[in-house]
Short mmCIF file of C-alpha atoms in Angstrom, two decimals:
data_model
loop_
_atom_site.label_atom_id
_atom_site.label_comp_id
_atom_site.label_asym_id
_atom_site.label_seq_id
_atom_site.Cartn_x
_atom_site.Cartn_y
_atom_site.Cartn_z
CA UNK Y 11 -0.07 -0.17 0.09
CA UNK Y 12 1.54 3.18 -0.95
CA UNK Y 13 1.77 6.10 1.79
CA UNK Y 14 1.15 9.88 0.70
CA UNK Y 15 4.60 10.44 0.03
CA UNK Y 16 4.65 7.53 -2.51
CA UNK Y 17 1.55 8.94 -4.34
CA UNK Y 18 2.87 12.22 -4.49
CA UNK Y 19 5.88 11.41 -5.97
CA UNK Y 20 3.91 8.81 -8.16
CA UNK Y 21 1.38 11.84 -9.08
CA UNK Y 22 4.23 14.03 -9.76
CA UNK Y 23 6.61 11.93 -12.02
CA UNK Y 24 5.85 13.05 -15.57
CA UNK Y 25 6.12 16.57 -14.61
CA UNK Y 26 9.09 15.85 -12.35
CA UNK Y 27 11.64 15.31 -15.35
CA UNK Y 28 11.73 19.51 -16.65
CA UNK Y 29 12.50 19.96 -12.98
CA UNK Y 30 15.26 17.05 -13.03
CA UNK Y 31 16.89 18.73 -16.27
CA UNK Y 32 17.45 22.15 -13.95
CA UNK Y 33 18.80 20.06 -10.70
CA UNK Y 34 21.32 18.00 -12.59
CA UNK Y 35 22.74 21.18 -14.82
CA UNK Y 36 23.45 22.74 -11.59
CA UNK Y 37 26.42 20.55 -11.00
CA UNK Y 38 24.96 17.41 -8.79
CA UNK Y 39 26.36 14.90 -11.70
CA UNK Y 40 29.10 16.92 -11.99
CA UNK Y 41 30.20 16.47 -8.13
CA UNK Y 42 28.96 12.80 -8.13
CA UNK Y 43 31.49 12.35 -10.96
CA UNK Y 44 34.63 14.24 -9.63
CA UNK Y 45 34.33 12.01 -6.88
CA UNK Y 46 34.13 8.27 -8.68
CA UNK Y 47 37.38 8.50 -10.26
CA UNK Y 48 38.89 5.24 -8.88
CA UNK Y 49 38.60 1.84 -11.25
CA UNK Y 50 36.08 0.22 -10.07
CA UNK Y 51 34.14 2.77 -8.46
CA UNK Y 52 30.81 1.48 -6.94
CA UNK Y 53 27.86 4.18 -6.60
CA UNK Y 54 24.26 4.05 -5.06
CA UNK Y 55 22.26 6.40 -6.24
CA UNK Y 56 19.13 6.60 -3.87
CA UNK Y 57 15.79 8.72 -5.09
CA UNK Y 58 16.89 8.31 -8.80
CA UNK Y 59 13.67 9.86 -10.24
CA UNK Y 60 13.48 9.53 -14.00
CA UNK Y 61 16.59 8.63 -14.22
CA UNK Y 62 18.08 11.86 -16.29
CA UNK Y 63 21.15 12.06 -13.75
CA UNK Y 64 21.73 8.29 -13.79
CA UNK Y 65 21.95 8.43 -17.43
CA UNK Y 66 24.61 11.05 -17.45
CA UNK Y 67 26.53 8.88 -14.52
CA UNK Y 68 26.48 5.81 -16.32
CA UNK Y 69 27.80 7.62 -19.71
CA UNK Y 70 31.03 8.47 -17.50
CA UNK Y 71 31.12 5.98 -15.02
CA UNK Y 72 30.61 2.88 -16.80
CA UNK Y 73 33.23 3.57 -19.31
CA UNK Y 74 35.95 3.44 -16.77
CA UNK Y 75 38.19 0.40 -16.31
CA UNK Y 76 37.69 -2.00 -13.31
CA UNK Y 77 33.99 -2.59 -13.61
CA UNK Y 78 32.18 0.04 -11.83
CA UNK Y 79 28.53 -0.53 -10.61
CA UNK Y 80 25.79 1.76 -10.51
CA UNK Y 81 22.77 0.89 -8.80
CA UNK Y 82 19.76 3.33 -8.72
CA UNK Y 83 16.68 3.07 -6.74
CA UNK Y 84 13.24 5.35 -6.29
CA UNK Y 85 10.09 4.50 -3.98
CA UNK Y 86 7.81 5.44 -6.56
CA UNK Y 87 6.96 3.38 -8.84
CA UNK Y 88 5.72 5.94 -11.80
CA UNK Y 89 9.27 7.07 -11.41
CA UNK Y 90 10.76 3.78 -11.58
CA UNK Y 91 8.91 3.16 -14.73
CA UNK Y 92 10.16 6.47 -16.23
CA UNK Y 93 13.40 5.10 -14.97
CA UNK Y 94 12.91 1.79 -16.88
CA UNK Y 95 11.58 3.45 -19.95
CA UNK Y 96 15.11 5.96 -20.14
CA UNK Y 97 17.74 3.06 -19.50
CA UNK Y 98 15.78 0.28 -22.34
CA UNK Y 99 16.47 3.41 -24.68
CA UNK Y 100 19.72 4.26 -23.54
CA UNK Y 101 22.77 2.10 -24.50
CA UNK Y 102 22.64 0.65 -20.64
CA UNK Y 103 20.47 -1.77 -20.16
CA UNK Y 104 19.09 -2.86 -16.85
CA UNK Y 105 20.41 -5.41 -15.19
#
């Protein structure tokens, strides 16, 4: 059963993509990638939203040596659906 917070984010999911673009342009992804310079980096993204930042991170992180790992999750089922769709259309399939 969904709680009020999950219901809010499920309802807001489709409008969130525009806001997410602004958030990641502000430097969050740049900061994250600056910290993941070692081979074999492991990143857990909690609250991945529709996956814009996750895809940007994947493009950089997963091209590095050492079998890096990127795990992303969100408690909103609608955000997860948007994330799945984004990743299926990208070069980074879900495992």
